[in-house]
Amino acid sequence: MTDKDSVKKRFLSEFSGAVEDWDIHLLEAGDDDEKKRYQKILEEQEEYGNIRNYGLGRDLWYSNDHYINFQIQDLIENAQDDTVLYEELRKVWVGKVNKRKPNAMAINMDEEFDGYLITIHFEMDLDLEFLSLVVANYLCARQSKDDSERKKLVTEMTTLFCYLLDKDYFVKQNKGSLEVEKGSVSNVIASQILEASMKFVLGHEIGHHLLKHTATDGRNIVNKFKPMILTHNAMQLDEFAADNFGFDLLVRGMNPLIPNPHFLIAPLIVILLLAIYDESPEQPSTDHPSLRDRYLNLLNKISEFNEYLANIYQEILNEIASWIRDYFSNFIHWRTEWWKV
């Protein structure tokens, strides 16, 4: 694991406020009530780690964050049939940083360090957790035939989306701890969406590294994808290629005939989250294609994998995005229905 240590050392030395263990950092920074809560979380992580890592506990090999560490481990285990990919994934190290707004970044390579460094803002998984719960509650409400149950789920959706928009309000209402009914159907669905969303985010950034977009010896775009709206912008092409790589990594080993439906919708949820922070999701930037084009590309990727589910997801995203635009127009200033085909 020497190469992982070198990338980890780069993170700790180059990034302001970088910490070696995110959960222990939260424990040490918290008040008495928070310390009790984080201590319980650490104990649960240790227990899970002993099961997953054959008694090695919560050792962090691929990230300073326990949850992200195990997502990377999953991606590695799913790549065991591809020796090259397997070994490349083992060079990844992800550092969570104390920054607001959902963002992750593949850091340009440095010849003095081995491995692939990715940073991720702490709000990325927090926002994904909120949005996963919003979507899960919506899916349950969509299926329920009980009016009172639907009303309860929609109310919960609205509360969760308010938390996503205003973290200070969330902390004030909940002391920074989101309480959910662990055994509920909506929470099980949300957990699956969150897991797959995080894997897609990580897979996208890993794609930038493995496709040599972060190489120090010049760009080497490995991209067979022909975007629906042709662009000659190299950096925009890179984003399409990284999305495709992240999707392929997510579905690796999944049977198209019997896929996990809550995994497949995750890439679209990630794009929806990014759009919440973008007033013009239909407009490209200098280095990124529009979120609309990325959304349509991923919808096409899902359709190639399972056309039936892609059609359902398109309908679901239409409904959720329309709900967001209608009920939160004071906060979300979309000028177009960018999600509609």
mmCIF file of C-alpha atoms in Angstrom:
data_model
loop_
_atom_site.group_PDB
_atom_site.id
_atom_site.type_symbol
_atom_site.label_atom_id
_atom_site.label_comp_id
_atom_site.label_asym_id
_atom_site.label_seq_id
_atom_site.Cartn_x
_atom_site.Cartn_y
_atom_site.Cartn_z
ATOM 1 C CA MET A 1 0.000 0.000 0.000
ATOM 2 C CA THR A 2 3.032 2.322 -0.326
ATOM 3 C CA ASP A 3 1.604 4.103 -3.367
ATOM 4 C CA LYS A 4 -1.578 4.917 -1.462
ATOM 5 C CA ASP A 5 0.438 6.450 1.356
ATOM 6 C CA SER A 6 2.266 8.735 -1.079
ATOM 7 C CA VAL A 7 -0.977 10.060 -2.581
ATOM 8 C CA LYS A 8 -2.418 10.428 0.892
ATOM 9 C CA LYS A 9 0.658 12.385 1.971
ATOM 10 C CA ARG A 10 0.231 14.695 -1.002
ATOM 11 C CA PHE A 11 -3.341 15.386 0.064
ATOM 12 C CA LEU A 12 -2.384 16.059 3.679
ATOM 13 C CA SER A 13 0.495 18.340 2.718
ATOM 14 C CA GLU A 14 -1.068 20.330 -0.140
ATOM 15 C CA PHE A 15 -4.680 20.929 0.907
ATOM 16 C CA SER A 16 -5.559 23.433 3.612
ATOM 17 C CA GLY A 17 -7.436 21.870 6.511
ATOM 18 C CA ALA A 18 -6.928 18.319 5.191
ATOM 19 C CA VAL A 19 -7.458 15.626 7.824
ATOM 20 C CA GLU A 20 -6.342 12.006 7.918
ATOM 21 C CA ASP A 21 -9.619 10.572 9.233
ATOM 22 C CA TRP A 22 -12.799 12.538 8.537
ATOM 23 C CA ASP A 23 -15.022 10.800 11.099
ATOM 24 C CA ILE A 24 -12.481 11.137 13.910
ATOM 25 C CA HIS A 25 -12.118 14.803 12.899
ATOM 26 C CA LEU A 26 -15.881 15.250 13.373
ATOM 27 C CA LEU A 27 -15.714 13.458 16.726
ATOM 28 C CA GLU A 28 -12.914 15.677 18.006
ATOM 29 C CA ALA A 29 -14.572 18.880 16.757
ATOM 30 C CA GLY A 30 -18.036 18.145 18.153
ATOM 31 C CA ASP A 31 -19.753 19.156 21.382
ATOM 32 C CA ASP A 32 -20.599 16.564 24.054
ATOM 33 C CA ASP A 33 -23.794 15.375 22.334
ATOM 34 C CA GLU A 34 -22.068 15.206 18.960
ATOM 35 C CA LYS A 35 -19.141 13.299 20.448
ATOM 36 C CA LYS A 36 -21.529 10.621 21.749
ATOM 37 C CA ARG A 37 -23.187 10.347 18.340
ATOM 38 C CA TYR A 38 -19.914 10.183 16.417
ATOM 39 C CA GLN A 39 -18.480 7.666 18.886
ATOM 40 C CA LYS A 40 -21.440 5.409 18.157
ATOM 41 C CA ILE A 41 -20.865 5.877 14.421
ATOM 42 C CA LEU A 42 -17.198 4.919 14.805
ATOM 43 C CA GLU A 43 -18.179 1.788 16.729
ATOM 44 C CA GLU A 44 -20.631 0.818 13.977
ATOM 45 C CA GLN A 45 -17.931 1.422 11.366
ATOM 46 C CA GLU A 46 -15.502 -0.764 13.303
ATOM 47 C CA GLU A 47 -18.083 -3.545 13.502
ATOM 48 C CA TYR A 48 -18.847 -3.323 9.789
ATOM 49 C CA GLY A 49 -15.151 -3.162 8.970
ATOM 50 C CA ASN A 50 -14.464 -6.329 10.936
ATOM 51 C CA ILE A 51 -17.067 -8.132 8.836
ATOM 52 C CA ARG A 52 -15.989 -6.629 5.526
ATOM 53 C CA ASN A 53 -12.219 -6.613 6.077
ATOM 54 C CA TYR A 54 -11.819 -9.968 7.815
ATOM 55 C CA GLY A 55 -11.283 -8.531 11.276
ATOM 56 C CA LEU A 56 -9.234 -5.483 10.250
ATOM 57 C CA GLY A 57 -11.873 -3.019 11.422
ATOM 58 C CA ARG A 58 -12.275 0.444 9.946
ATOM 59 C CA ASP A 59 -8.877 0.653 8.247
ATOM 60 C CA LEU A 60 -8.945 3.398 5.613
ATOM 61 C CA TRP A 61 -6.986 2.362 2.534
ATOM 62 C CA TYR A 62 -8.567 4.419 -0.233
ATOM 63 C CA SER A 63 -9.993 7.510 1.480
ATOM 64 C CA ASN A 64 -10.045 9.518 4.685
ATOM 65 C CA ASP A 65 -13.805 8.876 4.748
ATOM 66 C CA HIS A 66 -15.137 5.490 5.855
ATOM 67 C CA TYR A 67 -18.137 5.416 3.506
ATOM 68 C CA ILE A 68 -16.149 6.477 0.445
ATOM 69 C CA ASN A 69 -13.412 3.974 1.296
ATOM 70 C CA PHE A 70 -15.856 1.095 0.990
ATOM 71 C CA GLN A 71 -17.351 2.434 -2.248
ATOM 72 C CA ILE A 72 -13.868 2.349 -3.778
ATOM 73 C CA GLN A 73 -13.374 -1.165 -2.409
ATOM 74 C CA ASP A 74 -16.601 -2.234 -4.126
ATOM 75 C CA LEU A 75 -15.437 -0.809 -7.454
ATOM 76 C CA ILE A 76 -12.120 -2.644 -7.082
ATOM 77 C CA GLU A 77 -13.787 -5.951 -6.236
ATOM 78 C CA ASN A 78 -16.107 -5.637 -9.242
ATOM 79 C CA ALA A 79 -13.060 -5.227 -11.517
ATOM 80 C CA GLN A 80 -11.242 -8.419 -10.525
ATOM 81 C CA ASP A 81 -11.850 -9.933 -13.961
ATOM 82 C CA ASP A 82 -9.839 -7.096 -15.580
ATOM 83 C CA THR A 83 -6.276 -7.128 -14.267
ATOM 84 C CA VAL A 84 -5.314 -3.731 -15.691
ATOM 85 C CA LEU A 85 -8.417 -1.934 -14.397
ATOM 86 C CA TYR A 86 -8.139 -3.720 -11.049
ATOM 87 C CA GLU A 87 -4.573 -2.539 -10.498
ATOM 88 C CA GLU A 88 -5.358 1.007 -11.651
ATOM 89 C CA LEU A 89 -8.311 1.307 -9.268
ATOM 90 C CA ARG A 90 -6.072 0.262 -6.384
ATOM 91 C CA LYS A 91 -4.042 3.434 -6.999
ATOM 92 C CA VAL A 92 -7.003 5.714 -6.216
ATOM 93 C CA TRP A 93 -7.157 7.740 -3.003
ATOM 94 C CA VAL A 94 -10.022 10.128 -2.179
ATOM 95 C CA GLY A 95 -9.711 12.986 0.291
ATOM 96 C CA LYS A 96 -12.811 14.613 1.732
ATOM 97 C CA VAL A 97 -12.354 18.347 2.319
ATOM 98 C CA ASN A 98 -14.317 20.806 4.434
ATOM 99 C CA LYS A 99 -15.840 22.824 1.592
ATOM 100 C CA ARG A 100 -19.417 23.742 0.737
ATOM 101 C CA LYS A 101 -21.425 22.917 -2.407
ATOM 102 C CA PRO A 102 -21.343 19.500 -4.071
ATOM 103 C CA ASN A 103 -18.124 19.036 -5.978
ATOM 104 C CA ALA A 104 -15.479 16.404 -6.649
ATOM 105 C CA MET A 105 -12.257 16.805 -8.594
ATOM 106 C CA ALA A 106 -9.593 14.573 -10.101
ATOM 107 C CA ILE A 107 -6.376 16.385 -9.190
ATOM 108 C CA ASN A 108 -3.752 16.751 -11.917
ATOM 109 C CA MET A 109 -0.966 14.222 -11.634
ATOM 110 C CA ASP A 110 2.305 15.127 -9.910
ATOM 111 C CA GLU A 111 5.352 13.103 -10.895
ATOM 112 C CA GLU A 112 6.602 13.182 -7.311
ATOM 113 C CA PHE A 113 3.646 11.127 -6.120
ATOM 114 C CA ASP A 114 2.292 7.747 -7.160
ATOM 115 C CA GLY A 115 -1.394 7.084 -7.560
ATOM 116 C CA TYR A 116 -4.521 9.035 -8.415
ATOM 117 C CA LEU A 117 -5.774 11.765 -6.081
ATOM 118 C CA ILE A 118 -9.417 12.844 -5.959
ATOM 119 C CA THR A 119 -10.910 15.435 -3.623
ATOM 120 C CA ILE A 120 -14.570 15.632 -2.682
ATOM 121 C CA HIS A 121 -16.430 18.335 -0.764
ATOM 122 C CA PHE A 122 -18.179 17.205 2.404
ATOM 123 C CA GLU A 123 -21.482 18.573 1.081
ATOM 124 C CA MET A 124 -21.421 16.209 -1.898
ATOM 125 C CA ASP A 125 -22.475 13.134 0.048
ATOM 126 C CA LEU A 126 -24.699 15.198 2.375
ATOM 127 C CA ASP A 127 -26.605 16.655 -0.585
ATOM 128 C CA LEU A 128 -26.736 13.261 -2.275
ATOM 129 C CA GLU A 129 -28.173 11.802 0.924
ATOM 130 C CA PHE A 130 -30.913 14.435 1.045
ATOM 131 C CA LEU A 131 -31.741 14.092 -2.657
ATOM 132 C CA SER A 132 -31.700 10.281 -2.493
ATOM 133 C CA LEU A 133 -34.255 10.451 0.321
ATOM 134 C CA VAL A 134 -36.344 12.948 -1.671
ATOM 135 C CA VAL A 135 -36.396 10.623 -4.677
ATOM 136 C CA ALA A 136 -37.059 7.538 -2.535
ATOM 137 C CA ASN A 137 -40.018 9.188 -0.819
ATOM 138 C CA TYR A 138 -41.338 10.262 -4.205
ATOM 139 C CA LEU A 139 -41.048 6.729 -5.608
ATOM 140 C CA CYS A 140 -42.955 5.362 -2.615
ATOM 141 C CA ALA A 141 -45.623 8.073 -2.886
ATOM 142 C CA ARG A 142 -45.935 7.340 -6.589
ATOM 143 C CA GLN A 143 -46.742 3.692 -5.847
ATOM 144 C CA SER A 144 -48.927 4.185 -2.775
ATOM 145 C CA LYS A 145 -52.707 3.907 -3.045
ATOM 146 C CA ASP A 146 -53.195 5.356 0.436
ATOM 147 C CA ASP A 147 -53.941 9.099 0.298
ATOM 148 C CA SER A 148 -52.755 9.759 3.853
ATOM 149 C CA GLU A 149 -49.530 7.840 3.243
ATOM 150 C CA ARG A 150 -48.895 9.777 0.026
ATOM 151 C CA LYS A 151 -49.460 13.072 1.838
ATOM 152 C CA LYS A 152 -47.014 12.041 4.566
ATOM 153 C CA LEU A 153 -44.357 11.063 2.022
ATOM 154 C CA VAL A 154 -44.740 14.285 0.018
ATOM 155 C CA THR A 155 -44.477 16.323 3.230
ATOM 156 C CA GLU A 156 -41.270 14.462 4.070
ATOM 157 C CA MET A 157 -40.006 15.121 0.535
ATOM 158 C CA THR A 158 -40.574 18.835 0.952
ATOM 159 C CA THR A 159 -38.828 18.944 4.331
ATOM 160 C CA LEU A 160 -35.818 17.046 3.007
ATOM 161 C CA PHE A 161 -35.513 19.305 -0.013
ATOM 162 C CA CYS A 162 -35.614 22.350 2.273
ATOM 163 C CA TYR A 163 -32.726 20.802 4.208
ATOM 164 C CA LEU A 164 -30.794 20.387 0.966
ATOM 165 C CA LEU A 165 -31.319 24.043 0.096
ATOM 166 C CA ASP A 166 -30.554 25.393 3.572
ATOM 167 C CA LYS A 167 -27.997 23.438 5.614
ATOM 168 C CA ASP A 168 -28.147 25.980 8.455
ATOM 169 C CA TYR A 169 -31.878 25.302 8.772
ATOM 170 C CA PHE A 170 -31.150 21.570 8.812
ATOM 171 C CA VAL A 171 -28.572 21.939 11.601
ATOM 172 C CA LYS A 172 -30.940 24.156 13.612
ATOM 173 C CA GLN A 173 -33.811 21.679 13.301
ATOM 174 C CA ASN A 174 -31.815 18.478 13.782
ATOM 175 C CA LYS A 175 -28.535 19.419 15.490
ATOM 176 C CA GLY A 176 -26.730 18.179 12.391
ATOM 177 C CA SER A 177 -28.092 14.629 12.625
ATOM 178 C CA LEU A 178 -30.599 13.287 10.109
ATOM 179 C CA GLU A 179 -32.904 10.774 11.779
ATOM 180 C CA VAL A 180 -34.498 8.254 9.418
ATOM 181 C CA GLU A 181 -36.590 5.137 9.903
ATOM 182 C CA LYS A 182 -33.887 2.600 9.100
ATOM 183 C CA GLY A 183 -36.157 -0.295 8.214
ATOM 184 C CA SER A 184 -38.571 1.674 6.050
ATOM 185 C CA VAL A 185 -38.925 0.949 2.354
ATOM 186 C CA SER A 186 -38.095 4.548 1.463
ATOM 187 C CA ASN A 187 -34.863 4.454 3.475
ATOM 188 C CA VAL A 188 -33.765 1.172 1.886
ATOM 189 C CA ILE A 189 -34.359 2.671 -1.566
ATOM 190 C CA ALA A 190 -32.574 5.892 -0.575
ATOM 191 C CA SER A 191 -29.559 3.929 0.686
ATOM 192 C CA GLN A 192 -29.259 2.170 -2.671
ATOM 193 C CA ILE A 193 -29.613 5.413 -4.638
ATOM 194 C CA LEU A 194 -27.024 7.117 -2.414
ATOM 195 C CA GLU A 195 -24.552 4.254 -2.784
ATOM 196 C CA ALA A 196 -24.882 4.181 -6.559
ATOM 197 C CA SER A 197 -24.759 7.983 -6.828
ATOM 198 C CA MET A 198 -21.514 8.117 -4.873
ATOM 199 C CA LYS A 199 -20.067 5.310 -6.994
ATOM 200 C CA PHE A 200 -20.961 7.232 -10.147
ATOM 201 C CA VAL A 201 -19.390 10.457 -8.829
ATOM 202 C CA LEU A 202 -16.217 8.571 -7.915
ATOM 203 C CA GLY A 203 -16.268 6.660 -11.206
ATOM 204 C CA HIS A 204 -16.521 9.919 -13.148
ATOM 205 C CA GLU A 205 -13.439 11.351 -11.424
ATOM 206 C CA ILE A 206 -11.569 8.051 -11.736
ATOM 207 C CA GLY A 207 -12.412 8.208 -15.432
ATOM 208 C CA HIS A 208 -10.639 11.555 -15.738
ATOM 209 C CA HIS A 209 -7.524 9.926 -14.295
ATOM 210 C CA LEU A 210 -7.604 6.658 -16.209
ATOM 211 C CA LEU A 211 -8.454 8.384 -19.486
ATOM 212 C CA LYS A 212 -5.339 10.532 -18.951
ATOM 213 C CA HIS A 213 -7.202 13.834 -18.665
ATOM 214 C CA THR A 214 -5.055 14.687 -15.624
ATOM 215 C CA ALA A 215 -1.700 13.559 -17.051
ATOM 216 C CA THR A 216 1.240 15.947 -16.692
ATOM 217 C CA ASP A 217 2.658 15.067 -20.115
ATOM 218 C CA GLY A 218 -0.231 16.498 -22.106
ATOM 219 C CA ARG A 219 -3.837 15.535 -22.666
ATOM 220 C CA ASN A 220 -4.703 12.178 -24.139
ATOM 221 C CA ILE A 221 -8.412 12.064 -24.781
ATOM 222 C CA VAL A 222 -9.577 8.471 -24.995
ATOM 223 C CA ASN A 223 -13.082 9.018 -26.229
ATOM 224 C CA LYS A 224 -15.009 6.958 -28.766
ATOM 225 C CA PHE A 225 -18.248 8.681 -27.817
ATOM 226 C CA LYS A 226 -19.839 10.937 -30.409
ATOM 227 C CA PRO A 227 -21.987 13.454 -28.512
ATOM 228 C CA MET A 228 -25.500 14.141 -29.723
ATOM 229 C CA ILE A 229 -24.605 17.805 -30.104
ATOM 230 C CA LEU A 230 -21.196 17.872 -31.717
ATOM 231 C CA THR A 231 -18.517 19.791 -29.859
ATOM 232 C CA HIS A 232 -14.854 20.216 -30.639
ATOM 233 C CA ASN A 233 -14.094 21.528 -27.157
ATOM 234 C CA ALA A 234 -11.588 19.030 -25.741
ATOM 235 C CA MET A 235 -12.525 19.637 -22.114
ATOM 236 C CA GLN A 236 -16.232 19.214 -22.847
ATOM 237 C CA LEU A 237 -15.486 15.939 -24.626
ATOM 238 C CA ASP A 238 -13.585 14.837 -21.536
ATOM 239 C CA GLU A 239 -16.693 15.294 -19.402
ATOM 240 C CA PHE A 240 -18.784 13.099 -21.691
ATOM 241 C CA ALA A 241 -16.028 10.483 -21.669
ATOM 242 C CA ALA A 242 -15.759 10.589 -17.859
ATOM 243 C CA ASP A 243 -19.545 10.248 -17.519
ATOM 244 C CA ASN A 244 -19.481 7.216 -19.789
ATOM 245 C CA PHE A 245 -16.598 5.714 -17.831
ATOM 246 C CA GLY A 246 -18.385 6.310 -14.524
ATOM 247 C CA PHE A 247 -21.572 4.703 -15.819
ATOM 248 C CA ASP A 248 -19.734 1.662 -17.169
ATOM 249 C CA LEU A 249 -17.921 1.274 -13.846
ATOM 250 C CA LEU A 250 -21.226 1.515 -11.956
ATOM 251 C CA VAL A 251 -22.970 -1.210 -13.980
ATOM 252 C CA ARG A 252 -19.934 -3.476 -14.233
ATOM 253 C CA GLY A 253 -21.076 -7.031 -13.534
ATOM 254 C CA MET A 254 -24.759 -6.043 -13.487
ATOM 255 C CA ASN A 255 -27.142 -8.162 -15.549
ATOM 256 C CA PRO A 256 -29.119 -5.849 -17.907
ATOM 257 C CA LEU A 257 -32.103 -8.199 -17.663
ATOM 258 C CA ILE A 258 -32.286 -8.051 -13.865
ATOM 259 C CA PRO A 259 -30.601 -4.767 -12.869
ATOM 260 C CA ASN A 260 -30.971 -2.999 -9.557
ATOM 261 C CA PRO A 261 -33.397 -0.252 -10.648
ATOM 262 C CA HIS A 262 -32.326 2.093 -7.868
ATOM 263 C CA PHE A 263 -28.700 1.833 -8.973
ATOM 264 C CA LEU A 264 -29.409 2.666 -12.597
ATOM 265 C CA ILE A 265 -31.263 5.896 -11.839
ATOM 266 C CA ALA A 266 -28.344 7.249 -9.786
ATOM 267 C CA PRO A 267 -26.365 9.019 -12.576
ATOM 268 C CA LEU A 268 -29.461 11.059 -13.431
ATOM 269 C CA ILE A 269 -29.870 11.990 -9.764
ATOM 270 C CA VAL A 270 -26.288 13.279 -9.702
ATOM 271 C CA ILE A 271 -26.982 15.511 -12.720
ATOM 272 C CA LEU A 272 -30.190 16.740 -11.065
ATOM 273 C CA LEU A 273 -28.207 17.681 -7.951
ATOM 274 C CA LEU A 274 -25.683 19.655 -9.996
ATOM 275 C CA ALA A 275 -28.550 21.392 -11.815
ATOM 276 C CA ILE A 276 -29.999 22.593 -8.506
ATOM 277 C CA TYR A 277 -26.910 24.788 -8.161
ATOM 278 C CA ASP A 278 -26.983 25.943 -11.808
ATOM 279 C CA GLU A 279 -29.370 28.616 -13.084
ATOM 280 C CA SER A 280 -28.792 27.561 -16.706
ATOM 281 C CA PRO A 281 -28.456 23.768 -16.923
ATOM 282 C CA GLU A 282 -29.132 24.014 -20.656
ATOM 283 C CA GLN A 283 -26.017 26.161 -21.238
ATOM 284 C CA PRO A 284 -22.437 24.825 -21.564
ATOM 285 C CA SER A 285 -19.475 26.475 -19.863
ATOM 286 C CA THR A 286 -15.975 26.876 -21.257
ATOM 287 C CA ASP A 287 -14.855 23.521 -19.853
ATOM 288 C CA HIS A 288 -18.095 21.564 -19.316
ATOM 289 C CA PRO A 289 -20.952 20.615 -21.635
ATOM 290 C CA SER A 290 -24.401 21.644 -20.488
ATOM 291 C CA LEU A 291 -25.986 19.566 -17.743
ATOM 292 C CA ARG A 292 -28.879 18.986 -20.146
ATOM 293 C CA ASP A 293 -26.545 17.358 -22.685
ATOM 294 C CA ARG A 294 -24.873 15.288 -19.969
ATOM 295 C CA TYR A 295 -28.315 14.231 -18.727
ATOM 296 C CA LEU A 296 -29.432 13.205 -22.227
ATOM 297 C CA ASN A 297 -26.187 11.326 -22.812
ATOM 298 C CA LEU A 298 -26.604 9.362 -19.573
ATOM 299 C CA LEU A 299 -30.253 8.706 -20.359
ATOM 300 C CA ASN A 300 -29.065 7.272 -23.671
ATOM 301 C CA LYS A 301 -26.475 5.121 -21.865
ATOM 302 C CA ILE A 302 -29.169 3.757 -19.556
ATOM 303 C CA SER A 303 -31.419 3.099 -22.555
ATOM 304 C CA GLU A 304 -28.676 1.057 -24.217
ATOM 305 C CA PHE A 305 -28.406 -0.969 -21.016
ATOM 306 C CA ASN A 306 -32.149 -1.306 -20.299
ATOM 307 C CA GLU A 307 -34.558 0.655 -22.486
ATOM 308 C CA TYR A 308 -37.603 -0.133 -20.359
ATOM 309 C CA LEU A 309 -36.096 1.384 -17.208
ATOM 310 C CA ALA A 310 -34.721 4.373 -19.129
ATOM 311 C CA ASN A 311 -38.256 5.306 -20.206
ATOM 312 C CA ILE A 312 -39.497 5.025 -16.623
ATOM 313 C CA TYR A 313 -36.601 7.109 -15.298
ATOM 314 C CA GLN A 314 -37.252 9.815 -17.869
ATOM 315 C CA GLU A 315 -40.849 10.052 -16.694
ATOM 316 C CA ILE A 316 -39.811 10.101 -13.022
ATOM 317 C CA LEU A 317 -37.169 12.797 -13.540
ATOM 318 C CA ASN A 318 -39.668 14.881 -15.519
ATOM 319 C CA GLU A 319 -42.051 14.754 -12.563
ATOM 320 C CA ILE A 320 -39.449 15.457 -9.856
ATOM 321 C CA ALA A 321 -37.764 18.296 -11.768
ATOM 322 C CA SER A 322 -41.173 19.850 -12.505
ATOM 323 C CA TRP A 323 -42.066 19.599 -8.800
ATOM 324 C CA ILE A 324 -38.810 21.334 -7.864
ATOM 325 C CA ARG A 325 -39.373 24.125 -10.377
ATOM 326 C CA ASP A 326 -43.012 24.658 -9.348
ATOM 327 C CA TYR A 327 -42.618 24.568 -5.560
ATOM 328 C CA PHE A 328 -39.145 26.023 -5.067
ATOM 329 C CA SER A 329 -39.052 28.767 -7.700
ATOM 330 C CA ASN A 330 -37.866 31.278 -5.085
ATOM 331 C CA PHE A 331 -34.672 29.246 -4.715
ATOM 332 C CA ILE A 332 -34.270 27.391 -8.027
ATOM 333 C CA HIS A 333 -34.203 29.821 -10.950
ATOM 334 C CA TRP A 334 -34.330 27.518 -13.960
ATOM 335 C CA ARG A 335 -35.358 29.462 -17.046
ATOM 336 C CA THR A 336 -36.170 26.394 -19.144
ATOM 337 C CA GLU A 337 -37.479 22.874 -18.684
ATOM 338 C CA TRP A 338 -33.976 21.593 -19.408
ATOM 339 C CA TRP A 339 -34.834 18.001 -18.439
ATOM 340 C CA LYS A 340 -37.453 17.519 -21.146
ATOM 341 C CA VAL A 341 -36.566 15.693 -24.359
#
